[in-house]
Structures are given as structure tokens and as C-alpha cells.
PDB file of C-alpha atoms and ligand atoms in Angstrom:
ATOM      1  CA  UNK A   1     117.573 106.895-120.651  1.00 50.00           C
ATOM      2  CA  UNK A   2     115.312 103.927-120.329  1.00 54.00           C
ATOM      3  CA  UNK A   3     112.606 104.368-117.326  1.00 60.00           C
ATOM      4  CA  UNK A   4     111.823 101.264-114.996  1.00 78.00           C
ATOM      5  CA  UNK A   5     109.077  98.891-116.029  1.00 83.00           C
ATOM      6  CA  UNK A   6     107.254 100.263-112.856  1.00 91.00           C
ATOM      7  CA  UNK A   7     107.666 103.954-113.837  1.00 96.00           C
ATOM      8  CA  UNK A   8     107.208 104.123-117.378  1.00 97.00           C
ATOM      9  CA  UNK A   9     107.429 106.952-119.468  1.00 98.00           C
ATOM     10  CA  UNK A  10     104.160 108.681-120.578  1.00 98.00           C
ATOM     11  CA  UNK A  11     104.318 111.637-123.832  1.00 98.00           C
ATOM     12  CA  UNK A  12     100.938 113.188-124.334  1.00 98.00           C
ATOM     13  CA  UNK A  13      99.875 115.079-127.250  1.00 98.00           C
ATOM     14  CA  UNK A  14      96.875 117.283-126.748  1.00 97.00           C
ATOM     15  CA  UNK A  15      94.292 117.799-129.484  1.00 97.00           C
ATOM     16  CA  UNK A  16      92.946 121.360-129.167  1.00 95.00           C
ATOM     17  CA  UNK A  17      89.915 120.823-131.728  1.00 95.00           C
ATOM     18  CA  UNK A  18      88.436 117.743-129.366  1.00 96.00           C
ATOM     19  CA  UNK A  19      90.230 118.397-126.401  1.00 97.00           C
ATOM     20  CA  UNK A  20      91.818 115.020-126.433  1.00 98.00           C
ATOM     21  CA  UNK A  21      94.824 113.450-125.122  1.00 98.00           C
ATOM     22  CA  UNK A  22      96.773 110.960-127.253  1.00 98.00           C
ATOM     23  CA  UNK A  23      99.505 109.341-124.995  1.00 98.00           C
ATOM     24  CA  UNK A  24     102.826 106.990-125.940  1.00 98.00           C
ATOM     25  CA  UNK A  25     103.537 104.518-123.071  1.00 98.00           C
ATOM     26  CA  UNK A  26     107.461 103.110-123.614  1.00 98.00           C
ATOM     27  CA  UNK A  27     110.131 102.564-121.286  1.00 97.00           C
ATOM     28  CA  UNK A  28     113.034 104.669-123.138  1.00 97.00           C
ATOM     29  CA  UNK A  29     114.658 105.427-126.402  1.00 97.00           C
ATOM     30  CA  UNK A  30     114.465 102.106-128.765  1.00 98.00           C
ATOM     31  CA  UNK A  31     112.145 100.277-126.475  1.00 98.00           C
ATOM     32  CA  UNK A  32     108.248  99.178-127.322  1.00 98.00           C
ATOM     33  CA  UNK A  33     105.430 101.313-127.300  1.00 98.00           C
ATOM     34  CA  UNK A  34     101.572 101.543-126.907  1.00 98.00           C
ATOM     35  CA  UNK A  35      99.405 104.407-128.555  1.00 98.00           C
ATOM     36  CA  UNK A  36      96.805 105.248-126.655  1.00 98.00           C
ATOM     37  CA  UNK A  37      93.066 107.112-127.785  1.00 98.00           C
ATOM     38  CA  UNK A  38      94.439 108.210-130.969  1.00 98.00           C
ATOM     39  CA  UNK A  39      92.838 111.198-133.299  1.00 98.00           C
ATOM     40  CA  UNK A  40      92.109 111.476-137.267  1.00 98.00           C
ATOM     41  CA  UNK A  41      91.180 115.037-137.590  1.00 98.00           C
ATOM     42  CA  UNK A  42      88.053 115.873-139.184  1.00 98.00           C
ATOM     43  CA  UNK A  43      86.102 118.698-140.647  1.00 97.00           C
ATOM     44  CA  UNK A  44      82.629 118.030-140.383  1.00 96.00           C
ATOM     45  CA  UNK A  45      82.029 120.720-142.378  1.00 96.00           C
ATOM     46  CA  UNK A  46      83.296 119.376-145.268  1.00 97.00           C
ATOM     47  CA  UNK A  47      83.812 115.740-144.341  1.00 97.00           C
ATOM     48  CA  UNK A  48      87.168 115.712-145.301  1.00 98.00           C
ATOM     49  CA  UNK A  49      90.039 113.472-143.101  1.00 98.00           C
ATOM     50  CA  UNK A  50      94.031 114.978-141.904  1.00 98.00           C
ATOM     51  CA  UNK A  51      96.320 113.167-140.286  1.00 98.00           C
ATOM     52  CA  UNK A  52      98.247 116.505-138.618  1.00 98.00           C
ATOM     53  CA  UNK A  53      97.171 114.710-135.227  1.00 98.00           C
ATOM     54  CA  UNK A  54      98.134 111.276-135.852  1.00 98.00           C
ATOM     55  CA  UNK A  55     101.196 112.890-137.396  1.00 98.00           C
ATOM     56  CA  UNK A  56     102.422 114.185-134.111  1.00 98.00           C
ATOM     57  CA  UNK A  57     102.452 110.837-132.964  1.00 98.00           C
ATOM     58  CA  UNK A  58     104.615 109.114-135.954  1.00 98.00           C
ATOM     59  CA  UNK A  59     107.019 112.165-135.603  1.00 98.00           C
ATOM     60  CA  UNK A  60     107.422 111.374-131.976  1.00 98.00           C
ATOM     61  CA  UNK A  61     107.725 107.042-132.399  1.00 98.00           C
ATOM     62  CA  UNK A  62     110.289 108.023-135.036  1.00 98.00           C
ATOM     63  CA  UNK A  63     112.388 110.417-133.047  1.00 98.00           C
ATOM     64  CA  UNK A  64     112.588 107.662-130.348  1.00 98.00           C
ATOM     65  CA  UNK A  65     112.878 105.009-132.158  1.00 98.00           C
ATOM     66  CA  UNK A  66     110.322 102.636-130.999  1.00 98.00           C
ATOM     67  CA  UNK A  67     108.514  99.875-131.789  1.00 98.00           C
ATOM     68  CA  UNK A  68     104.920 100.314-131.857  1.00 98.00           C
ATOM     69  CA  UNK A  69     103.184  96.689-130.445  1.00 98.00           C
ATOM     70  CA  UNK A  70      99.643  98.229-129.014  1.00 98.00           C
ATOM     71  CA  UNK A  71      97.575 101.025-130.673  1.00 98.00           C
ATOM     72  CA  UNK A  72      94.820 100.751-127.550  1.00 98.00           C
ATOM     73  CA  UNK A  73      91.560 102.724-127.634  1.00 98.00           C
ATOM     74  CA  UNK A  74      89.760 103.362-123.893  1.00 98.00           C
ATOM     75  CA  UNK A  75      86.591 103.232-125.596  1.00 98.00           C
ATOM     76  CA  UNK A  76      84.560 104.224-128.531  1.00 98.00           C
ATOM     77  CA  UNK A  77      84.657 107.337-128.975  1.00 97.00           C
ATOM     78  CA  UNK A  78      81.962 110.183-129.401  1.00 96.00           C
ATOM     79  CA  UNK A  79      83.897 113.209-129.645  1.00 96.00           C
ATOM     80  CA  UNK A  80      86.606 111.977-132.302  1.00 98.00           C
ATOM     81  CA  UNK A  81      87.631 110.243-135.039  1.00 98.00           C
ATOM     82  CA  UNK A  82      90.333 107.401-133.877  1.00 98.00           C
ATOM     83  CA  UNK A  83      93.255 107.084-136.596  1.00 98.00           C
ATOM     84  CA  UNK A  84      93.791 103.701-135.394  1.00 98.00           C
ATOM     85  CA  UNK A  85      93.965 102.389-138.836  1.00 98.00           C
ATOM     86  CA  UNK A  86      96.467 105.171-139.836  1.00 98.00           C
ATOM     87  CA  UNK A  87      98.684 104.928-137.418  1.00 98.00           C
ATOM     88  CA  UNK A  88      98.995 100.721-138.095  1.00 98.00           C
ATOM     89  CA  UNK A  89      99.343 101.335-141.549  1.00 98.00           C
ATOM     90  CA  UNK A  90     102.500 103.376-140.503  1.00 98.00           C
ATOM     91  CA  UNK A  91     103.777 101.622-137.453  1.00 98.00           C
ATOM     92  CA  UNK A  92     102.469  98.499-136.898  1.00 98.00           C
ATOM     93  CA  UNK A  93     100.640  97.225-133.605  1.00 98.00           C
ATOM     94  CA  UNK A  94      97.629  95.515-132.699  1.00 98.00           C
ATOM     95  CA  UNK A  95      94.721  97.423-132.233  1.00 98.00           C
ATOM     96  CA  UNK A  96      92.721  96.795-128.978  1.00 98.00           C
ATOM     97  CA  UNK A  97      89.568  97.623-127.383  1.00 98.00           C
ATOM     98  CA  UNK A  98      87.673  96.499-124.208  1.00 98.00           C
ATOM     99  CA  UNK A  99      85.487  93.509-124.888  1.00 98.00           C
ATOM    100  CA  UNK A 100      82.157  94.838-124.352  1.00 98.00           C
ATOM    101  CA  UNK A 101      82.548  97.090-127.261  1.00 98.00           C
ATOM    102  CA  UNK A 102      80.078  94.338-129.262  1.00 98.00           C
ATOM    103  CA  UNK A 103      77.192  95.747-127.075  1.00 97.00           C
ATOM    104  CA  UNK A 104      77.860  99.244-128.321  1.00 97.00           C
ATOM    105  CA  UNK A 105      78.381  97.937-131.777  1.00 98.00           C
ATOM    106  CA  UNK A 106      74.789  96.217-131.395  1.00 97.00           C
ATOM    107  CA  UNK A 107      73.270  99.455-130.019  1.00 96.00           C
ATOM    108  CA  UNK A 108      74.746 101.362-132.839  1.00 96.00           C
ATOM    109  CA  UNK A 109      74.034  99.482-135.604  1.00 97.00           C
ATOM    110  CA  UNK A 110      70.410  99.489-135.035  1.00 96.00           C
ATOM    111  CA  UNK A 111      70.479 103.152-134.162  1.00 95.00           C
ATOM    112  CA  UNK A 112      72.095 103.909-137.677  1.00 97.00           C
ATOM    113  CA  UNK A 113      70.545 100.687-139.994  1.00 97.00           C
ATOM    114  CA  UNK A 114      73.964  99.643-140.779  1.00 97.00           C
ATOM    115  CA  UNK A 115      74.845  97.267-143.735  1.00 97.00           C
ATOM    116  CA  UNK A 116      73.434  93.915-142.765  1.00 97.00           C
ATOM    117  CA  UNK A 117      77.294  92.927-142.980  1.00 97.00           C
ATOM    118  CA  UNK A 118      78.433  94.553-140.001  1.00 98.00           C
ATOM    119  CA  UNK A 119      79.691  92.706-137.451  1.00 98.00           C
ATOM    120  CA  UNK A 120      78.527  92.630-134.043  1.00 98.00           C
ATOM    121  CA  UNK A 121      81.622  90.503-132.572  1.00 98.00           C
ATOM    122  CA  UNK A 122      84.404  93.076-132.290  1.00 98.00           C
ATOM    123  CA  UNK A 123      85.762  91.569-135.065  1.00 98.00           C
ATOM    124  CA  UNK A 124      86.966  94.809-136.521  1.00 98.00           C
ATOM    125  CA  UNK A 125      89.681  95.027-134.073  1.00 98.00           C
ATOM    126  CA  UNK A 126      92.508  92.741-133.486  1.00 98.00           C
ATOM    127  CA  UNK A 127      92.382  92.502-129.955  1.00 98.00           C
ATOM    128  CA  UNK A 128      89.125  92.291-127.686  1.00 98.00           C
ATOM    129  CA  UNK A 129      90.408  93.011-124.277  1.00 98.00           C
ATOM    130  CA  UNK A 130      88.537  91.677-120.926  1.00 98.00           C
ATOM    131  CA  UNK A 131      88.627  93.229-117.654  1.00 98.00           C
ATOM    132  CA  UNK A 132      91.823  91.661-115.580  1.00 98.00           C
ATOM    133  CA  UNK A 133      93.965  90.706-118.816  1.00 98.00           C
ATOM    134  CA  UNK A 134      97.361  91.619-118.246  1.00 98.00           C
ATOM    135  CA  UNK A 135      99.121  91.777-121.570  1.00 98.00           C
ATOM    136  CA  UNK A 136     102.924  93.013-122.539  1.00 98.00           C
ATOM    137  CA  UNK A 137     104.467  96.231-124.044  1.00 98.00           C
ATOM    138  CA  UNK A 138     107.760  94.954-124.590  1.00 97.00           C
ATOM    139  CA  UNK A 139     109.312  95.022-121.248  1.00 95.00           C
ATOM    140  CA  UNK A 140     106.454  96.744-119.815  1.00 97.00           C
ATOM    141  CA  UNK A 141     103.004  94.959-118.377  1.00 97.00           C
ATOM    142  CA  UNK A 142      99.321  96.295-119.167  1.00 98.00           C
ATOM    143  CA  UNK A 143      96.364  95.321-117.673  1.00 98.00           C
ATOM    144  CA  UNK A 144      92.907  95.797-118.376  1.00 98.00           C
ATOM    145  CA  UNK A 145      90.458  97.203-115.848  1.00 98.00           C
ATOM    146  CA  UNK A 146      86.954  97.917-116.906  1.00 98.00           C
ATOM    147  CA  UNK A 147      85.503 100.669-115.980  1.00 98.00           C
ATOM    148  CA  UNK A 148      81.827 101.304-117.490  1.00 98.00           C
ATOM    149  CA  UNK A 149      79.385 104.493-117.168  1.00 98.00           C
ATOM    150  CA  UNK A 150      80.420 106.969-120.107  1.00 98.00           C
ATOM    151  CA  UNK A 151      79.642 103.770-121.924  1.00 97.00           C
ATOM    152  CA  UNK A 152      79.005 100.257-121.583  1.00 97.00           C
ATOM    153  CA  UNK A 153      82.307  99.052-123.225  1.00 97.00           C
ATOM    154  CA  UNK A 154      85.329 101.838-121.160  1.00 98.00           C
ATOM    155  CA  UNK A 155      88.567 100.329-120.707  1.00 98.00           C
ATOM    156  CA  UNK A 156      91.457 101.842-118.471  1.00 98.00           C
ATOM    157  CA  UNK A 157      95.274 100.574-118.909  1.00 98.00           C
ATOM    158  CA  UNK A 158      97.464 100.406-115.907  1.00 98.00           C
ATOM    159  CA  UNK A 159     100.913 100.546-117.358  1.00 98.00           C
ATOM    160  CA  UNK A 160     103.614 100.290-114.264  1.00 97.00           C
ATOM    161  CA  UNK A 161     102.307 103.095-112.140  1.00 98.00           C
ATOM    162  CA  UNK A 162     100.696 104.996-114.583  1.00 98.00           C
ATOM    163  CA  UNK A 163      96.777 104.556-115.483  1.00 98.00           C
ATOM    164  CA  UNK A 164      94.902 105.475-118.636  1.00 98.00           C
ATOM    165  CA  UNK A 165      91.894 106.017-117.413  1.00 98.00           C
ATOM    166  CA  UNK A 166      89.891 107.220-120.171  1.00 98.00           C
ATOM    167  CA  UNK A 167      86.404 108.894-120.093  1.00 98.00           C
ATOM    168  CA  UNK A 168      86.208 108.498-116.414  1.00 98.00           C
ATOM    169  CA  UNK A 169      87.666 111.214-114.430  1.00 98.00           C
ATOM    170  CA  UNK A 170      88.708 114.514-115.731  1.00 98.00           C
ATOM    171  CA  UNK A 171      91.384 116.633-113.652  1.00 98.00           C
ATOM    172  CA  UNK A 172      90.059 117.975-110.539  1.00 98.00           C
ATOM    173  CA  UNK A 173      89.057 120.625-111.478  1.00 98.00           C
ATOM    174  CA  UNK A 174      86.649 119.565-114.086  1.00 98.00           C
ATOM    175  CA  UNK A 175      85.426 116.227-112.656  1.00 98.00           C
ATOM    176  CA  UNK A 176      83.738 113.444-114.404  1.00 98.00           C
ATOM    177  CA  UNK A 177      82.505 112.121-117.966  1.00 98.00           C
ATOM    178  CA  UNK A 178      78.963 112.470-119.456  1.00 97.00           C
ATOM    179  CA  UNK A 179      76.780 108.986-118.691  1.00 98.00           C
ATOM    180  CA  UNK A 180      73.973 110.128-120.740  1.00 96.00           C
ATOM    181  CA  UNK A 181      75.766 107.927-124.343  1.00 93.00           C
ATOM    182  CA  UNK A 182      73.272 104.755-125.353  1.00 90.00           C
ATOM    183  CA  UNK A 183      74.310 102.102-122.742  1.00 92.00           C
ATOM    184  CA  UNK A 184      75.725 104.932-120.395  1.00 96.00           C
ATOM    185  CA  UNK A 185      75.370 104.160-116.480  1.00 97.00           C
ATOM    186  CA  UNK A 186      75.665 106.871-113.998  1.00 98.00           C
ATOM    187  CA  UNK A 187      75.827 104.466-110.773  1.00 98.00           C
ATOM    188  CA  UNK A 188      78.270 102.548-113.318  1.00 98.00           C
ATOM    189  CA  UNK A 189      80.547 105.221-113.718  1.00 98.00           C
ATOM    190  CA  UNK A 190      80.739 105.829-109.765  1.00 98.00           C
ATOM    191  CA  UNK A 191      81.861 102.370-109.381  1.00 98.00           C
ATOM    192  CA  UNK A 192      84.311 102.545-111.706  1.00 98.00           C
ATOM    193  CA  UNK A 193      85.805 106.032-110.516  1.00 98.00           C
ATOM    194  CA  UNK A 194      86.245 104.061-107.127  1.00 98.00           C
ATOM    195  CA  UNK A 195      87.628 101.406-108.888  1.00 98.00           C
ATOM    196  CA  UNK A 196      90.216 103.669-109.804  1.00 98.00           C
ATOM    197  CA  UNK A 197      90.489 105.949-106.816  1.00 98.00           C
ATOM    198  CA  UNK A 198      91.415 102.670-104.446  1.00 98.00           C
ATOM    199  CA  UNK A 199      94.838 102.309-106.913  1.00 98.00           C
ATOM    200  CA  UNK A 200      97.837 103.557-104.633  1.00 98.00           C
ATOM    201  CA  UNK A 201      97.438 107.129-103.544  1.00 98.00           C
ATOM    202  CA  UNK A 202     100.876 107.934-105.785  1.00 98.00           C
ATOM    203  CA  UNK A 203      99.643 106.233-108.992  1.00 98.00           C
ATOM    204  CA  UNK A 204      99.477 108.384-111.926  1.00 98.00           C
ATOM    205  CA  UNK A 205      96.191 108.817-113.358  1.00 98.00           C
ATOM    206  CA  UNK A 206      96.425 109.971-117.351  1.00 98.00           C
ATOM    207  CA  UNK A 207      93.202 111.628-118.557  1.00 98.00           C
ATOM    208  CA  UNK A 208      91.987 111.131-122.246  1.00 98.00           C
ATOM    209  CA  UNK A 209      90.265 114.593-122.607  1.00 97.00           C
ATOM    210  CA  UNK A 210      90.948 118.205-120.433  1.00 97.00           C
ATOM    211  CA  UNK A 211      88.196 121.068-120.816  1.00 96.00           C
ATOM    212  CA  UNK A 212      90.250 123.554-118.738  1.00 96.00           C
ATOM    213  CA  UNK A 213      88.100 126.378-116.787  1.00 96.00           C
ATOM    214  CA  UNK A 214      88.762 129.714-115.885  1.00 91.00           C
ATOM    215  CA  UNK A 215      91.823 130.287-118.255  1.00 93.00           C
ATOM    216  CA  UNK A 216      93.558 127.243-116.454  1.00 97.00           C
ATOM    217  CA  UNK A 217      96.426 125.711-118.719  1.00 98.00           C
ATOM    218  CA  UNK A 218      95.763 122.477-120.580  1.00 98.00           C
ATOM    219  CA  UNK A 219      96.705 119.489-117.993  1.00 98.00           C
ATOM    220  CA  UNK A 220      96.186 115.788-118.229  1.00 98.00           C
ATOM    221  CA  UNK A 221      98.391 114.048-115.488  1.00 98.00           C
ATOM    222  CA  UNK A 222      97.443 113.653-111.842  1.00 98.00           C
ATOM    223  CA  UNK A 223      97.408 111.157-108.978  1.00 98.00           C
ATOM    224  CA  UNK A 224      95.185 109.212-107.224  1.00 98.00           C
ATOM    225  CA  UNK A 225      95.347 111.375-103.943  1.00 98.00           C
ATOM    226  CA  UNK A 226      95.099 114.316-105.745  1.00 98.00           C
ATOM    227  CA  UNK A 227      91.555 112.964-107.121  1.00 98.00           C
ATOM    228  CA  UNK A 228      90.349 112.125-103.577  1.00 98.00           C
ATOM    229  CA  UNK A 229      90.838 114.965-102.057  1.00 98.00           C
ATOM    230  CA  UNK A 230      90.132 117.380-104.820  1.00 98.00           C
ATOM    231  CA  UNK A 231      87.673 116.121-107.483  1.00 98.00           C
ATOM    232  CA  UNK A 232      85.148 118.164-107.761  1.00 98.00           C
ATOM    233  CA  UNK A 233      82.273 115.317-108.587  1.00 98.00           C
ATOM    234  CA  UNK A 234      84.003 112.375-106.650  1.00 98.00           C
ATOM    235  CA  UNK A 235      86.367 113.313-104.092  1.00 98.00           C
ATOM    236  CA  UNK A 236      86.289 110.989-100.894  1.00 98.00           C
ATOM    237  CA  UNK A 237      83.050 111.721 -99.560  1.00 98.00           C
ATOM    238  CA  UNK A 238      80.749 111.997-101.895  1.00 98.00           C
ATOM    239  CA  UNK A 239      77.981 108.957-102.187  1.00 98.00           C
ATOM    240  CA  UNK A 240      76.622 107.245-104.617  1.00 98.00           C
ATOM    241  CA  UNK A 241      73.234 108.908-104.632  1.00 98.00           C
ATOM    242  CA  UNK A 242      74.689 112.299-104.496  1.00 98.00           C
ATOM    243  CA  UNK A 243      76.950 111.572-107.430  1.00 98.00           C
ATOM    244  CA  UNK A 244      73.925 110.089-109.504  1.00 98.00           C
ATOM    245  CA  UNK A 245      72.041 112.935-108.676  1.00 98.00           C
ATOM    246  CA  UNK A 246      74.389 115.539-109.394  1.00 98.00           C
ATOM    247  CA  UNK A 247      75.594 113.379-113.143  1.00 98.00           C
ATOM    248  CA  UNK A 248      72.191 113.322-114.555  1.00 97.00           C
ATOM    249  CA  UNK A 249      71.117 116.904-113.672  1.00 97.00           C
ATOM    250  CA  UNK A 250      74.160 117.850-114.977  1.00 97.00           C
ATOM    251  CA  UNK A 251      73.829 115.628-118.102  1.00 97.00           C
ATOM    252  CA  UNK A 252      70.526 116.644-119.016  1.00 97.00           C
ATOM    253  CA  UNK A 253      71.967 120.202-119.780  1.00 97.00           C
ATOM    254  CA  UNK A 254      74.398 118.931-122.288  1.00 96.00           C
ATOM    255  CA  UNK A 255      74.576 119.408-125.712  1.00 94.00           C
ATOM    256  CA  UNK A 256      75.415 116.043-128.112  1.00 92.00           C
ATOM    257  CA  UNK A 257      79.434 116.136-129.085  1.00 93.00           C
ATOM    258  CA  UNK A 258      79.946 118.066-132.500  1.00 94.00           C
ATOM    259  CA  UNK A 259      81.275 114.727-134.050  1.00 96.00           C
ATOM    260  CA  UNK A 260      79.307 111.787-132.366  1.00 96.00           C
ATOM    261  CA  UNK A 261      77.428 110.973-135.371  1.00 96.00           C
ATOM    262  CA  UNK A 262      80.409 110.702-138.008  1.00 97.00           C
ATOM    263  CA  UNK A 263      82.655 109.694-134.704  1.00 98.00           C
ATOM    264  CA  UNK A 264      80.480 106.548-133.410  1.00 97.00           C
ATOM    265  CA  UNK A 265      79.896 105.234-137.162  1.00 97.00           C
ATOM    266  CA  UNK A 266      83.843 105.217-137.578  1.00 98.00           C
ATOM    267  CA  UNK A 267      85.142 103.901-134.299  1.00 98.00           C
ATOM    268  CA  UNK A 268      83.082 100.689-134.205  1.00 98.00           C
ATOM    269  CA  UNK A 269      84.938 100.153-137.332  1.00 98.00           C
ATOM    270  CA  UNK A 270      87.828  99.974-135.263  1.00 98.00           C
ATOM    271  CA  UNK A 271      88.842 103.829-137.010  1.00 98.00           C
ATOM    272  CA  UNK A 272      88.023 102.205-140.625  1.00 98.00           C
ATOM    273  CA  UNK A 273      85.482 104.553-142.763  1.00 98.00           C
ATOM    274  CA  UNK A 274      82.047 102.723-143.530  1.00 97.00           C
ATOM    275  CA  UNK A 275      82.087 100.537-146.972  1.00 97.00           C
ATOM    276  CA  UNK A 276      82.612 102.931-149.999  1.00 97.00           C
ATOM    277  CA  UNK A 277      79.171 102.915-151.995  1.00 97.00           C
ATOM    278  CA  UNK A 278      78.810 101.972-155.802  1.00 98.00           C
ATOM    279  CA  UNK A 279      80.223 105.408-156.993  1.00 98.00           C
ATOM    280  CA  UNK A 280      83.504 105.135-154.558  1.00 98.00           C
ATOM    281  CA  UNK A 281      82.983 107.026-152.017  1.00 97.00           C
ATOM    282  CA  UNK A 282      82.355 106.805-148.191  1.00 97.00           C
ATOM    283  CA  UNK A 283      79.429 107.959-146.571  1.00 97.00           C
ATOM    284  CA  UNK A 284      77.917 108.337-142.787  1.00 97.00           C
ATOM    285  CA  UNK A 285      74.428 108.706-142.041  1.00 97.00           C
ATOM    286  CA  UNK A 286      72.795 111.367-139.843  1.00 96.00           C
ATOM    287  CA  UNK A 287      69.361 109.584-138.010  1.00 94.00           C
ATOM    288  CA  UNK A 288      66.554 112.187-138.348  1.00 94.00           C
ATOM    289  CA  UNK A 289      65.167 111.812-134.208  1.00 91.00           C
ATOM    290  CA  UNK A 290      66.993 108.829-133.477  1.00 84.00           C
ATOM    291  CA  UNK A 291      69.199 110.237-130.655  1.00 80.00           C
TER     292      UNK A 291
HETATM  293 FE1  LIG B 301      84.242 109.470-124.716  1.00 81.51          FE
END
């Protein structure tokens, strides 16, 4: 049963080991497809790749038949490893990113003294999205809203009524995304979750990550009135100043992600791994007091 171009159906596939959602936007059986925030599973203990995650997603494309045009990425991630690459290799699709992702490529490659060959103009990706661009999914319409603070280059997608919103908002419950990233903003972030929050009280908000509390199942979907009237860092109300102040207290009590270090490296590489080295293999680099 094909959806409407307005209402378009969204499957998400939850990653327990990074608590991230990878969502397929398509409007019915045989129709096209975006990917959204994708995951290559990693052990950073042993620094070895799986594609179980990414997997999930093929299996799913395949049983529906679709065609693959997008594999979109809200932002560069910290917290995984995007199989981008992977999933193109399999499926096809463009891979897109928000424009501004060449000032977190600059910031990064000083941070980690990357090969004097990396380049700082997106490049990497095949598709450097700006804020407004509308763009199609087959019968469906995207567009591009940015929405900075977790970092300097976050993306949403409004597909129809439904909005990826990436590191933004979390459910309710949970509230709002770290600002404390190179190049993160929290007065940024509260602009953007407005941004987002004056969408249609019935639009569907996706998130790209759920860290349920108190024993609460895994959820990922809500609306834009839900968010007003219940999120616990931004519901309607709440200023500015309050929100700043309450985001970088909050912040400074955070730990760095597990994977940021191999994660960042990877995903300005649009997902690719960094150049193998003169014996064949891939390395990343851990900065000794850098971050
Ligand atoms: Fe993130």
C-alpha cells in the first residue's frame, strides 16, 4: 500500500550499542527511498568493522523492493561509525550532508594533523546540502533545514509531514543534544529547536538517537505538540538564557562519546576509512590532550 507524498512512510531500526536510529523514508512497496543516519558497527576494542546494522537496512530495502536515491546523514557523527559507503556499494544513492560540514572538516583536520591531502570542501560526499534546498525522493519532496548547536554543520529533513531532526531534540522525556562538540553552540541549538518546534503542531518529529530513562521502552517518533508541551529542556516556555544555562551545566558533566575519536576521523570521510598506510592497513589517531 503506497502512503501519500504528504504522509510518507517512516521504518526505524534502532542500534542498541549507540543508541541510534537509522530510518527508511519511501512512499510504499517498489517506490524510492532515502537512508537516513546510517551505522557501521564497531568494536573499539579491537578496531574491527560489521555490517549487522547496515544489514538490517539492506534486508529491509530488499523486502520492499525499493530504490535507494538518498543515503542522507543529519550530521557528522560522534557517537558512530556511518556505513554510508556500505550501504552505496549495495544499493546505490547519493550520499548527502549539510553544507557546513567543511567547517567541521577544517576543525577536525587540524585537531587530528590529517594527511595534507584531505579535503576541506565536502568533497567526500556527493551531495553538499544548504539550508532551504528542497530535493526529490522519487515521488516524495525533501528539504533541508539547518539546524546548528550539537555542531556547526546539523541538518534536519522534512519529508511530507515527517522531520528528521537529528541531534536536536531527543523524546520528551530525555530532552536535548550535547553543544559542548568543537564548533558546538548552545544559543545555536535553541534556535534551531524553535526552528523546529514552529513546524505544524501534528508534524512528526523522528529522533536520530533515544537514551530511554527509568526502564522506559526504546521510542523515536513524536510530534511537534508533544515537544512543546512536554520537553523536558525546551517545552514552550522556557527562554533562551534558561536553556543556555541549564545546556552547559549540564554539558560540563559529560563524559566524551566512547567512539568520537575513531567516529569523527571516519565520517568526514563521508563513512570512508582514512588512507591505508604503506603496509595496507587503516589507521585512526588518538590526540594525546587535544580534546
Ligand atoms: Fe551527534
Amino acid at each position: 500500500m503506497n502512503a501519500s507524498p504528504l504522509k510518507p512512510q517512516v521504518h526505524g531500526i534502532f542500534d542498541k550499542a549507540t543508541w541510534t536510529v537509522t530510518y527508511v523514508v519511501h512512499n510504499g512497496s517498489g517506490t524510492a527511498a532515502a537512508i537516513i543516519d546510517s551505522v557501521l558497527d564497531y568494536d573499539p576494542k579491537s578496531g574491527r568493522t560489521r555490517t549487522d546494522s547496515a544489514d538490517k537496512v539492506i534486508d529491509y530495502v530488499k523486502t520492499l523492493d525499493l530504490k535507494v536515491q538518498w543515503i542522507l546523514e543529519t550530521h557528522a557523527h560522534a557517537d558512530h561509525l556511518s556505513a554510508a559507503p556500505y550501504l552505496k556499494k549495495k544499493l546505490g544513492g547519493k550520499i548527502g550532508i549539510g553544507d557546513q560540514i567543511t567547517r567541521v572538516q577544517k576543525v577536525f583536520k587540524g585537531i587530528f594533523n590529517l594527511e595534507p591531502e584531505f579535503r576541506l570542501d565536502g568533497s567526500q560526499f556527493d551531495a553538499l546540502l544548504k539550508d532551504g534546498e528542497a530535493f526529490p525522493i522519487g515521488e516524495l519532496s525533501a528539504k533541508v533545514m539547518a539546524v546548528p548547536g550539537h555542531t556547526p554543520a546539523c541538518v534536519a529533513y522534512q519529508v511530507g509531514d515527517a522531520v528528521f531532526v537529528g541531534d536536536t531534540l531527543f523524546m520528551p522525556d530525555v530532552g536535548t543534544a550535547r553543544c559542548d562538540f568543537p564548533g558546538g553552540d548552545a544559543r545555536a541549538l535553541y534556535a534551531s529547536t524553535r526552528k523546529l518546534l514552529s513546524l505544524p503542531p501534528q508534524t512528526r518529529l523522528f529522533m536520530c538517537h533515544d537514551y530511554p530513562p527509568n526502564n522506559r521502552p526504546v521510542a523515536f517518533e513524536t510530534t511537534v505538540a508533544e515537544q512543546r508541551a512536554r520537553n523536558i529542556h525546551v517545552h514552550d516556555g522556557i527562554s533562551e538564557a534558561a536553556f543556555v544555562e541549564m545546556r552547559s551545566q549540564r554539558d560540563a558533566t559529560l563524559e566524551m562519546p566512547v567512539l568520537i575519536l575513531p567516529a569523527v576521523q571516519i565520517n568526514i570521510r563521508a563513512g570512508e576509512m582514512p588512507p591505508k598506510e604503506a603496509n595496507g592497513t587503516a589507521y585512526v589517531k588518538i590526540p594525546i590532550n587535544a580534546l
